[in-house]
Short mmCIF file of C-alpha atoms in Angstrom, two decimals:
data_model
loop_
_atom_site.label_atom_id
_atom_site.label_comp_id
_atom_site.label_asym_id
_atom_site.label_seq_id
_atom_site.Cartn_x
_atom_site.Cartn_y
_atom_site.Cartn_z
CA UNK D 22 0.06 0.05 -0.01
CA UNK D 23 1.38 3.38 -0.95
CA UNK D 24 0.18 6.78 0.21
CA UNK D 25 0.93 9.46 -2.33
CA UNK D 26 0.74 13.05 -1.11
CA UNK D 27 -1.45 14.94 -3.57
CA UNK D 28 -1.46 18.38 -1.91
CA UNK D 29 2.07 18.96 -3.24
CA UNK D 30 2.55 21.52 -5.97
CA UNK D 31 2.70 20.18 -9.64
CA UNK D 32 6.06 21.96 -10.02
CA UNK D 33 8.33 22.50 -6.96
CA UNK D 34 11.45 23.99 -8.90
CA UNK D 35 12.50 24.05 -12.47
CA UNK D 36 11.26 20.82 -14.08
CA UNK D 37 10.98 19.10 -10.86
CA UNK D 38 7.80 17.86 -9.13
CA UNK D 39 4.86 15.57 -9.96
CA UNK D 40 4.12 17.51 -13.10
CA UNK D 41 7.50 16.43 -14.49
CA UNK D 42 9.08 12.99 -15.32
CA UNK D 43 12.61 12.03 -16.37
CA UNK D 44 12.91 9.57 -19.20
CA UNK D 45 16.25 8.74 -20.69
CA UNK D 46 17.68 11.71 -18.83
CA UNK D 47 15.29 14.05 -20.56
CA UNK D 48 12.59 16.12 -18.84
CA UNK D 49 9.00 15.22 -19.70
CA UNK D 50 5.95 17.36 -19.03
CA UNK D 51 3.45 14.78 -17.72
CA UNK D 52 0.26 16.64 -18.36
CA UNK D 53 1.61 19.01 -21.19
CA UNK D 54 0.59 22.00 -19.03
CA UNK D 55 2.10 25.46 -19.46
CA UNK D 56 4.12 26.93 -16.57
CA UNK D 57 1.28 29.15 -15.57
CA UNK D 58 -1.05 26.15 -15.11
CA UNK D 59 1.48 24.38 -12.85
CA UNK D 60 2.89 26.96 -10.50
CA UNK D 61 0.80 27.35 -7.47
CA UNK D 62 -1.46 24.35 -8.40
CA UNK D 63 -1.34 20.95 -6.86
CA UNK D 64 -2.18 17.45 -7.93
CA UNK D 65 -5.77 18.03 -6.53
CA UNK D 66 -6.25 21.02 -8.72
CA UNK D 67 -9.66 20.81 -10.44
CA UNK D 68 -12.25 19.94 -11.31
CA UNK D 69 -10.91 20.36 -14.87
CA UNK D 70 -9.58 18.36 -17.92
CA UNK D 71 -6.22 16.67 -17.70
CA UNK D 72 -4.60 14.08 -19.93
CA UNK D 73 -1.43 12.07 -19.64
CA UNK D 74 0.32 13.79 -22.50
CA UNK D 75 4.03 13.08 -21.66
CA UNK D 76 5.29 15.95 -23.73
CA UNK D 77 9.24 16.38 -24.07
CA UNK D 78 10.44 19.72 -22.76
CA UNK D 79 12.74 20.03 -25.83
CA UNK D 80 11.91 19.26 -29.40
CA UNK D 81 13.50 16.15 -30.83
CA UNK D 82 13.76 14.54 -27.38
CA UNK D 83 11.48 11.69 -28.26
CA UNK D 84 12.76 8.14 -27.87
CA UNK D 85 11.65 4.60 -27.82
CA UNK D 86 11.28 4.55 -24.06
CA UNK D 87 9.02 7.57 -24.19
CA UNK D 88 6.96 6.21 -27.12
CA UNK D 89 6.44 2.91 -25.32
CA UNK D 90 5.51 4.69 -21.98
CA UNK D 91 3.00 6.94 -23.91
CA UNK D 92 1.41 3.71 -25.42
CA UNK D 93 1.13 2.19 -21.95
CA UNK D 94 -0.59 5.13 -20.40
CA UNK D 95 -4.41 5.19 -20.02
CA UNK D 96 -6.15 7.38 -22.41
CA UNK D 97 -8.93 9.94 -21.88
CA UNK D 98 -9.52 12.90 -19.64
CA UNK D 99 -9.25 13.11 -15.94
CA UNK D 100 -10.97 15.63 -13.55
CA UNK D 101 -7.91 16.13 -11.48
CA UNK D 102 -3.96 15.47 -12.01
CA UNK D 103 -4.29 13.02 -8.97
CA UNK D 104 -6.90 10.98 -10.75
CA UNK D 105 -4.61 10.64 -13.76
CA UNK D 106 -1.56 9.56 -11.66
CA UNK D 107 -3.78 6.87 -9.96
CA UNK D 108 -4.84 5.53 -13.27
CA UNK D 109 -1.37 5.45 -14.62
CA UNK D 110 -0.07 3.37 -11.74
CA UNK D 111 -3.06 0.99 -12.03
CA UNK D 112 -2.08 0.56 -15.71
CA UNK D 113 1.58 0.26 -15.26
CA UNK D 114 1.85 -1.98 -12.16
CA UNK D 115 0.56 -5.31 -13.69
CA UNK D 116 2.72 -4.68 -16.73
CA UNK D 117 5.83 -4.40 -14.47
CA UNK D 118 5.03 -6.95 -11.79
CA UNK D 119 2.22 -9.20 -13.25
CA UNK D 120 -0.15 -10.58 -10.55
CA UNK D 121 2.45 -11.52 -8.04
CA UNK D 122 1.26 -8.93 -5.68
CA UNK D 123 -1.27 -6.04 -5.78
CA UNK D 124 -0.71 -2.39 -5.50
CA UNK D 125 -2.99 -0.01 -3.63
CA UNK D 126 -2.32 3.65 -3.99
CA UNK D 127 -4.20 6.08 -1.73
CA UNK D 128 -3.96 9.86 -1.71
CA UNK D 129 -5.38 12.89 0.03
CA UNK D 130 -8.83 12.47 -1.47
CA UNK D 131 -9.03 8.93 0.00
CA UNK D 132 -7.82 10.46 3.32
CA UNK D 133 -10.60 13.12 3.12
CA UNK D 134 -13.10 10.19 2.81
CA UNK D 135 -11.43 8.29 5.62
CA UNK D 136 -11.25 11.25 7.99
CA UNK D 137 -14.88 12.13 7.08
CA UNK D 138 -15.97 8.57 8.05
CA UNK D 139 -14.15 8.86 11.38
CA UNK D 140 -15.76 12.28 12.16
CA UNK D 141 -19.20 10.99 11.08
CA UNK D 142 -19.07 8.55 14.01
CA UNK D 143 -20.15 10.25 17.21
CA UNK D 144 -18.04 7.95 19.35
CA UNK D 145 -14.88 7.91 17.26
CA UNK D 146 -11.61 8.95 18.92
CA UNK D 147 -10.90 11.48 16.27
CA UNK D 148 -14.20 13.34 16.75
CA UNK D 149 -14.35 13.02 20.50
CA UNK D 150 -10.78 14.05 21.16
CA UNK D 151 -9.79 16.40 18.39
CA UNK D 152 -12.99 18.18 17.53
CA UNK D 153 -15.11 17.93 20.77
CA UNK D 154 -12.13 18.37 23.02
CA UNK D 155 -10.68 21.83 21.72
CA UNK D 156 -7.94 21.75 24.31
CA UNK D 157 -6.15 18.85 22.61
CA UNK D 158 -6.26 20.46 19.16
CA UNK D 159 -4.71 23.65 20.55
CA UNK D 160 -2.19 21.69 22.57
CA UNK D 161 -1.03 19.92 19.35
CA UNK D 162 -0.63 23.36 17.49
CA UNK D 163 1.18 24.88 20.53
CA UNK D 164 3.64 22.01 20.50
CA UNK D 165 4.34 22.38 16.86
CA UNK D 166 5.04 26.00 17.38
CA UNK D 167 7.58 25.16 20.03
CA UNK D 168 9.54 23.19 17.38
CA UNK D 169 9.99 26.19 15.26
CA UNK D 170 13.42 27.04 16.63
CA UNK D 171 15.82 24.15 16.94
CA UNK D 172 13.79 21.76 14.84
CA UNK D 173 12.64 24.49 12.38
CA UNK D 174 11.80 23.16 8.82
CA UNK D 175 11.09 19.54 9.87
CA UNK D 176 7.61 19.90 11.22
CA UNK D 177 6.17 23.33 10.26
CA UNK D 178 2.82 24.63 11.02
CA UNK D 179 1.89 25.01 7.22
CA UNK D 180 -1.85 24.83 8.07
CA UNK D 181 -3.99 23.86 11.08
CA UNK D 182 -5.26 20.23 10.45
CA UNK D 183 -6.90 20.89 7.09
CA UNK D 184 -5.92 22.59 3.82
CA UNK D 185 -8.48 24.82 2.12
CA UNK D 186 -8.97 24.47 -1.70
CA UNK D 187 -10.37 27.36 -3.61
CA UNK D 188 -10.28 27.94 -7.36
CA UNK D 189 -7.74 25.04 -7.69
CA UNK D 190 -5.35 26.48 -5.19
CA UNK D 191 -4.20 25.05 -1.82
CA UNK D 192 -4.57 27.72 0.98
CA UNK D 193 -3.54 27.48 4.67
CA UNK D 194 -5.88 27.63 7.43
CA UNK D 195 -5.62 28.82 11.26
CA UNK D 196 -7.82 27.48 13.94
CA UNK D 197 -9.13 30.51 15.91
CA UNK D 198 -11.82 30.57 18.47
CA UNK D 199 -13.31 27.26 17.23
CA UNK D 200 -13.24 28.40 13.54
CA UNK D 201 -10.94 27.56 10.63
CA UNK D 202 -9.92 30.83 9.22
CA UNK D 203 -8.50 31.53 5.75
CA UNK D 204 -5.04 33.10 6.42
CA UNK D 205 -4.99 35.20 3.19
CA UNK D 206 -8.44 36.81 3.65
CA UNK D 207 -9.00 36.34 7.40
CA UNK D 208 -12.44 34.95 6.62
CA UNK D 209 -14.18 32.01 8.26
CA UNK D 210 -13.99 28.80 6.10
CA UNK D 211 -15.78 26.38 8.57
CA UNK D 212 -16.48 25.77 12.26
CA UNK D 213 -14.22 23.26 13.79
CA UNK D 214 -16.98 20.85 14.28
CA UNK D 215 -17.99 17.55 12.70
CA UNK D 216 -21.06 18.74 10.49
CA UNK D 217 -19.06 21.54 8.87
CA UNK D 218 -15.85 19.70 8.33
CA UNK D 219 -17.48 16.45 7.06
CA UNK D 220 -19.48 18.38 4.47
CA UNK D 221 -16.40 20.11 3.21
CA UNK D 222 -14.29 17.16 3.15
CA UNK D 223 -16.94 15.50 0.91
CA UNK D 224 -16.90 18.32 -1.57
CA UNK D 225 -13.10 18.56 -1.41
CA UNK D 226 -12.95 22.17 -0.27
CA UNK D 227 -11.05 20.83 2.79
CA UNK D 228 -8.38 18.24 2.66
CA UNK D 229 -6.43 16.73 5.71
CA UNK D 230 -2.85 17.76 6.21
CA UNK D 231 0.04 15.43 6.76
CA UNK D 232 -0.29 15.28 10.44
CA UNK D 233 -3.83 14.12 10.31
CA UNK D 234 -2.94 11.51 7.67
CA UNK D 235 -0.24 10.00 9.85
CA UNK D 236 -2.61 10.27 12.86
CA UNK D 237 -5.36 8.32 11.22
CA UNK D 238 -3.26 5.87 9.00
CA UNK D 239 -0.36 5.10 11.29
CA UNK D 240 -0.39 6.37 14.84
CA UNK D 241 -3.81 5.43 15.93
CA UNK D 242 -4.06 1.97 14.36
CA UNK D 243 -0.34 1.21 15.22
CA UNK D 244 0.62 0.70 11.52
CA UNK D 245 4.43 1.09 10.70
CA UNK D 246 5.19 3.68 8.05
CA UNK D 247 7.91 3.36 5.44
CA UNK D 248 8.91 6.83 4.03
CA UNK D 249 11.44 9.06 2.63
CA UNK D 250 14.67 10.56 3.75
CA UNK D 251 12.99 13.30 5.87
CA UNK D 252 10.56 10.95 7.67
CA UNK D 253 13.07 9.65 10.30
CA UNK D 254 12.89 13.20 11.72
CA UNK D 255 9.43 14.61 11.07
CA UNK D 256 7.51 11.49 11.95
CA UNK D 257 9.06 11.11 15.52
CA UNK D 258 8.37 14.81 15.92
CA UNK D 259 4.66 14.28 15.20
CA UNK D 260 4.63 11.47 17.69
CA UNK D 261 6.33 13.65 20.23
CA UNK D 262 3.92 16.46 19.53
CA UNK D 263 0.84 14.21 20.02
CA UNK D 264 2.32 12.65 23.23
CA UNK D 265 2.97 16.17 24.74
CA UNK D 266 -0.53 17.36 23.76
CA UNK D 267 -2.22 14.23 25.25
CA UNK D 268 -0.07 14.56 28.32
CA UNK D 269 -1.24 18.15 28.88
CA UNK D 270 -4.77 17.48 28.14
CA UNK D 271 -4.93 14.46 30.45
CA UNK D 272 -6.31 10.96 29.65
CA UNK D 273 -5.50 8.53 26.84
CA UNK D 274 -2.94 6.82 29.00
CA UNK D 275 -2.91 3.73 26.70
CA UNK D 276 -2.10 5.72 23.63
CA UNK D 277 0.56 7.70 25.52
CA UNK D 278 2.18 4.40 26.57
CA UNK D 279 1.98 3.01 22.99
CA UNK D 280 3.69 6.19 21.70
CA UNK D 281 6.45 6.02 24.37
CA UNK D 282 7.20 2.36 24.00
CA UNK D 283 7.07 1.59 20.34
CA UNK D 284 10.80 1.71 19.27
CA UNK D 285 10.30 1.12 15.63
CA UNK D 286 7.30 3.15 14.58
CA UNK D 287 8.61 3.76 11.07
CA UNK D 288 11.53 3.44 8.70
CA UNK D 289 13.03 4.97 5.64
CA UNK D 290 13.28 3.45 2.22
CA UNK D 291 11.40 5.57 -0.33
CA UNK D 292 13.83 7.16 -2.90
CA UNK D 293 16.88 6.18 -0.82
CA UNK D 294 17.39 2.59 -2.34
CA UNK D 295 19.96 2.71 -5.01
CA UNK D 296 19.72 0.40 -7.98
CA UNK D 297 21.77 0.01 -11.22
CA UNK D 298 18.67 -1.18 -13.17
CA UNK D 299 16.80 1.38 -15.33
CA UNK D 300 13.10 0.72 -14.81
CA UNK D 301 12.30 2.06 -18.35
CA UNK D 302 14.74 -0.46 -19.88
CA UNK D 303 12.67 -3.23 -18.15
CA UNK D 304 9.41 -1.69 -19.54
CA UNK D 305 10.88 -1.36 -23.02
CA UNK D 306 12.04 -4.97 -23.03
CA UNK D 307 8.85 -6.33 -21.17
CA UNK D 308 11.03 -8.37 -18.89
CA UNK D 309 8.59 -8.79 -16.15
CA UNK D 310 10.35 -11.78 -14.61
CA UNK D 311 13.50 -9.75 -14.27
CA UNK D 312 11.54 -7.18 -12.28
CA UNK D 313 10.45 -9.91 -9.83
CA UNK D 314 14.16 -10.92 -9.64
CA UNK D 315 15.04 -7.35 -8.60
CA UNK D 316 12.34 -7.57 -5.76
CA UNK D 317 13.85 -10.87 -4.57
CA UNK D 318 17.36 -9.38 -4.72
CA UNK D 319 16.46 -6.37 -2.55
CA UNK D 320 14.53 -8.64 -0.19
CA UNK D 321 17.68 -10.53 0.62
CA UNK D 322 20.03 -7.53 0.54
CA UNK D 323 21.27 -5.95 3.84
CA UNK D 324 20.07 -2.28 4.22
CA UNK D 325 23.56 -1.08 4.41
CA UNK D 326 24.21 -2.31 0.83
CA UNK D 327 20.77 -1.26 -0.60
CA UNK D 328 21.15 2.29 0.54
CA UNK D 329 24.33 2.83 -1.50
CA UNK D 330 25.89 6.34 -0.89
CA UNK D 331 22.77 7.60 0.92
CA UNK D 332 22.58 10.44 -1.38
CA UNK D 333 19.17 11.44 -0.24
CA UNK D 334 20.70 12.19 3.17
CA UNK D 335 24.16 13.57 2.59
CA UNK D 336 23.21 15.96 -0.27
CA UNK D 337 20.04 17.22 1.51
CA UNK D 338 20.27 20.73 2.77
CA UNK D 339 17.87 19.97 5.60
CA UNK D 340 20.06 17.16 6.87
CA UNK D 341 23.19 19.21 6.44
CA UNK D 342 21.64 21.95 8.62
CA UNK D 343 20.48 19.25 11.21
CA UNK D 344 24.09 18.02 11.27
CA UNK D 345 25.25 21.64 11.86
CA UNK D 346 22.76 22.11 14.79
CA UNK D 347 23.94 18.78 16.35
CA UNK D 348 27.69 19.96 16.01
CA UNK D 349 26.80 23.21 17.55
CA UNK D 350 24.66 21.43 20.32
CA UNK D 351 21.59 23.50 19.56
CA UNK D 352 20.02 20.09 19.62
CA UNK D 353 21.52 17.00 21.18
CA UNK D 354 20.89 13.19 20.86
CA UNK D 355 19.69 13.28 24.52
CA UNK D 356 16.81 15.55 23.64
CA UNK D 357 13.39 14.11 24.41
CA UNK D 358 12.11 14.46 20.88
CA UNK D 359 14.49 11.64 19.82
CA UNK D 360 12.79 9.21 22.20
CA UNK D 361 9.91 8.82 19.81
CA UNK D 362 11.92 7.80 16.82
#
């Protein structure tokens, strides 16, 4: 099962982001969108009309791999870019891996439905503790604010529990006096109460943020999360924030005990495992059996070998800054935040 963040921008920097793909070392515009239609818009932009165009950024950059990939992609129009990405993965997966094991991709629309289901149940933990117990919600936000100094950049208060979508753009909200307020216009978007939030989750004007996703999919059910090179820091910080907020609010001793005693709540792996096999070469040659061989090879490979040079860590500016703070003892390995890793 894979969770794909769909609140991310289509383009994060020049020719990078989910709106772009690299094939044979060439940049490919996934949806064939102009720069103006990508900057400031996310995978959940819509409703509209989007196709998997796979257009080379430069003329004459077409090749056999790109042609084959275009032929493998599903045709037709999609209401949102996220829908097209899901359809593409569903089409490609059996061609790469056969029926050996299934692939389930969920994104933030699925999370909106899941959180909506939780909040529709009057006796659910999420509704009773987060919405009907305002002290806990405010405690969580206060604990996140405290991390802005030494842990700045790892767990930022980008929005308060939900993102607001308006005219295809993702906008941050602030929880003030029991209401979710649009930061840009300072207008009320919704009451911080189940009826308002459930309705707006259903029409996609509200979408859960990353903290809520981890709370519902991993922390509450006790499911281990495998993530990218930033997760070893921000996920323990989320668990630390929740523990501190619960402690201040009182109650939930079982959940606090689980948070404090689980010594392997997550692991990293996404985009850090190095491989000398070009996946597009496998697609081009339709060598599905070799793809299965690669799975077996990684399954039997020690992690120290699979991670290669750990490029995603050593070349990352956030990790470099964390290393500097450790050297200067702005933070230390004895800090309580590390206890939740």
